C-alpha atoms as a PDB file:
ATOM      1  CA  MET A   1      29.568 213.960 123.014  1.00  0.00           C
ATOM      2  CA  PHE A   2      27.253 216.522 124.573  1.00  0.00           C
ATOM      3  CA  SER A   3      24.809 215.162 127.119  1.00  0.00           C
ATOM      4  CA  LEU A   4      21.635 217.001 128.102  1.00  0.00           C
ATOM      5  CA  ALA A   5      21.453 215.139 131.406  1.00  0.00           C
ATOM      6  CA  VAL A   6      24.659 216.798 132.642  1.00  0.00           C
ATOM      7  CA  ALA A   7      23.699 220.340 131.587  1.00  0.00           C
ATOM      8  CA  THR A   8      22.911 222.550 134.556  1.00  0.00           C
ATOM      9  CA  THR A   9      21.521 226.029 134.700  1.00  0.00           C
ATOM     10  CA  THR A  10      23.101 228.965 136.470  1.00  0.00           C
ATOM     11  CA  LEU A  11      20.380 228.826 139.116  1.00  0.00           C
ATOM     12  CA  ASP A  12      21.236 225.195 139.869  1.00  0.00           C
ATOM     13  CA  ARG A  13      24.899 226.071 140.306  1.00  0.00           C
ATOM     14  CA  LEU A  14      24.066 229.070 142.546  1.00  0.00           C
ATOM     15  CA  GLN A  15      21.992 226.835 144.820  1.00  0.00           C
ATOM     16  CA  HIS A  16      25.095 224.752 145.560  1.00  0.00           C
ATOM     17  CA  VAL A  17      27.173 227.722 146.761  1.00  0.00           C
ATOM     18  CA  ALA A  18      27.966 227.489 150.466  1.00  0.00           C
ATOM     19  CA  PRO A  19      26.040 229.778 152.848  1.00  0.00           C
ATOM     20  CA  ALA A  20      29.337 231.164 154.179  1.00  0.00           C
ATOM     21  CA  ALA A  21      30.128 232.455 150.693  1.00  0.00           C
ATOM     22  CA  TRP A  22      26.752 234.210 150.498  1.00  0.00           C
ATOM     23  CA  THR A  23      27.422 235.782 153.896  1.00  0.00           C
ATOM     24  CA  ARG A  24      30.773 237.128 152.712  1.00  0.00           C
ATOM     25  CA  ILE A  25      29.242 238.444 149.501  1.00  0.00           C
ATOM     26  CA  GLY A  26      26.498 240.173 151.498  1.00  0.00           C
ATOM     27  CA  ILE A  27      29.006 241.766 153.866  1.00  0.00           C
ATOM     28  CA  ALA A  28      31.081 242.968 150.905  1.00  0.00           C
ATOM     29  CA  VAL A  29      28.026 244.567 149.285  1.00  0.00           C
ATOM     30  CA  LEU A  30      27.058 246.263 152.554  1.00  0.00           C
ATOM     31  CA  ALA A  31      30.619 247.527 153.014  1.00  0.00           C
ATOM     32  CA  LEU A  32      30.597 248.960 149.484  1.00  0.00           C
ATOM     33  CA  VAL A  33      27.293 250.736 150.148  1.00  0.00           C
ATOM     34  CA  ALA A  34      28.665 252.126 153.428  1.00  0.00           C
ATOM     35  CA  VAL A  35      31.811 253.400 151.695  1.00  0.00           C
ATOM     36  CA  VAL A  36      29.735 255.182 149.044  1.00  0.00           C
ATOM     37  CA  ILE A  37      27.529 256.799 151.699  1.00  0.00           C
ATOM     38  CA  VAL A  38      30.546 257.920 153.746  1.00  0.00           C
ATOM     39  CA  LEU A  39      32.302 259.328 150.670  1.00  0.00           C
ATOM     40  CA  ARG A  40      29.205 261.325 149.740  1.00  0.00           C
ATOM     41  CA  LYS A  41      29.029 262.756 153.264  1.00  0.00           C
ATOM     42  CA  VAL A  42      32.769 263.556 153.244  1.00  0.00           C
ATOM     43  CA  ALA A  43      32.383 265.390 149.945  1.00  0.00           C
ATOM     44  CA  LYS A  44      30.046 267.863 151.669  1.00  0.00           C
ATOM     45  CA  ILE A  45      32.449 268.619 154.548  1.00  0.00           C
ATOM     46  CA  ASN A  46      34.475 271.828 154.651  1.00  0.00           C
ATOM     47  CA  LYS A  47      37.768 270.989 152.931  1.00  0.00           C
ATOM     48  CA  LEU A  48      39.915 272.692 155.583  1.00  0.00           C
ATOM     49  CA  ILE A  49      38.359 270.647 158.385  1.00  0.00           C
ATOM     50  CA  LEU A  50      38.724 267.508 156.293  1.00  0.00           C
ATOM     51  CA  ALA A  51      42.418 268.263 155.655  1.00  0.00           C
ATOM     52  CA  ILE A  52      43.053 268.833 159.380  1.00  0.00           C
ATOM     53  CA  VAL A  53      41.329 265.559 160.334  1.00  0.00           C
ATOM     54  CA  VAL A  54      43.235 263.589 157.670  1.00  0.00           C
ATOM     55  CA  CYS A  55      46.573 265.122 158.763  1.00  0.00           C
ATOM     56  CA  LEU A  56      45.861 264.306 162.421  1.00  0.00           C
ATOM     57  CA  ALA A  57      44.901 260.722 161.601  1.00  0.00           C
ATOM     58  CA  ALA A  58      48.003 260.252 159.431  1.00  0.00           C
ATOM     59  CA  SER A  59      50.165 261.725 162.201  1.00  0.00           C
ATOM     60  CA  PHE A  60      48.685 259.396 164.821  1.00  0.00           C
ATOM     61  CA  VAL A  61      49.276 256.357 162.622  1.00  0.00           C
ATOM     62  CA  GLY A  62      52.764 257.498 161.603  1.00  0.00           C
ATOM     63  CA  PHE A  63      53.943 258.254 165.129  1.00  0.00           C
ATOM     64  CA  ASN A  64      52.490 254.959 166.326  1.00  0.00           C
ATOM     65  CA  TRP A  65      54.492 253.153 163.617  1.00  0.00           C
ATOM     66  CA  ILE A  66      57.623 255.047 164.623  1.00  0.00           C
ATOM     67  CA  TYR A  67      57.202 254.344 168.344  1.00  0.00           C
ATOM     68  CA  GLN A  68      56.058 250.716 168.082  1.00  0.00           C
ATOM     69  CA  GLY A  69      58.266 249.765 165.120  1.00  0.00           C
ATOM     70  CA  ASN A  70      55.422 247.851 163.458  1.00  0.00           C
ATOM     71  CA  GLU A  71      55.228 249.724 160.168  1.00  0.00           C
ATOM     72  CA  PRO A  72      54.337 247.791 156.998  1.00  0.00           C
ATOM     73  CA  ASP A  73      57.096 246.911 154.557  1.00  0.00           C
ATOM     74  CA  TRP A  74      56.087 249.583 152.039  1.00  0.00           C
ATOM     75  CA  ALA A  75      56.448 252.353 154.662  1.00  0.00           C
ATOM     76  CA  ARG A  76      59.795 251.188 156.039  1.00  0.00           C
ATOM     77  CA  PRO A  77      61.980 253.430 153.778  1.00  0.00           C
ATOM     78  CA  VAL A  78      60.229 256.520 155.173  1.00  0.00           C
ATOM     79  CA  ILE A  79      59.835 255.394 158.786  1.00  0.00           C
ATOM     80  CA  GLU A  80      63.348 253.976 159.262  1.00  0.00           C
ATOM     81  CA  PRO A  81      65.197 257.339 159.122  1.00  0.00           C
ATOM     82  CA  LEU A  82      62.591 258.915 161.423  1.00  0.00           C
ATOM     83  CA  THR A  83      63.251 256.317 164.133  1.00  0.00           C
ATOM     84  CA  LYS A  84      66.698 257.833 164.629  1.00  0.00           C
ATOM     85  CA  PHE A  85      65.130 261.203 165.482  1.00  0.00           C
ATOM     86  CA  PHE A  86      61.913 260.348 167.360  1.00  0.00           C
ATOM     87  CA  PRO A  87      61.740 258.137 170.477  1.00  0.00           C
ATOM     88  CA  THR A  88      60.907 254.466 170.051  1.00  0.00           C
ATOM     89  CA  LYS A  89      59.671 251.803 172.437  1.00  0.00           C
ATOM     90  CA  ASP A  90      63.120 250.165 172.455  1.00  0.00           C
ATOM     91  CA  SER A  91      64.904 253.443 173.294  1.00  0.00           C
ATOM     92  CA  MET A  92      62.590 254.095 176.275  1.00  0.00           C
ATOM     93  CA  LYS A  93      63.751 250.977 178.204  1.00  0.00           C
END
């Protein structure tokens, strides 16, 4: 049987959400706004400069993974053969 005493509104349920959850939601919204702003700025950059910066960043990350041996599982099939060619932290001892 339906009881009117138990019925709660959405506002009542939102008031019982923990403050930590609201903090996380706020941070997520701010991060989304920041990503949109950055993407709009990046869209105005010269494409050649953008390509050079992206290639340098990918190279830094890739060579760090090769040297340190801390690549994620999805990158292991590509990084593993490269460790035989490039120096690693273990081979420098």
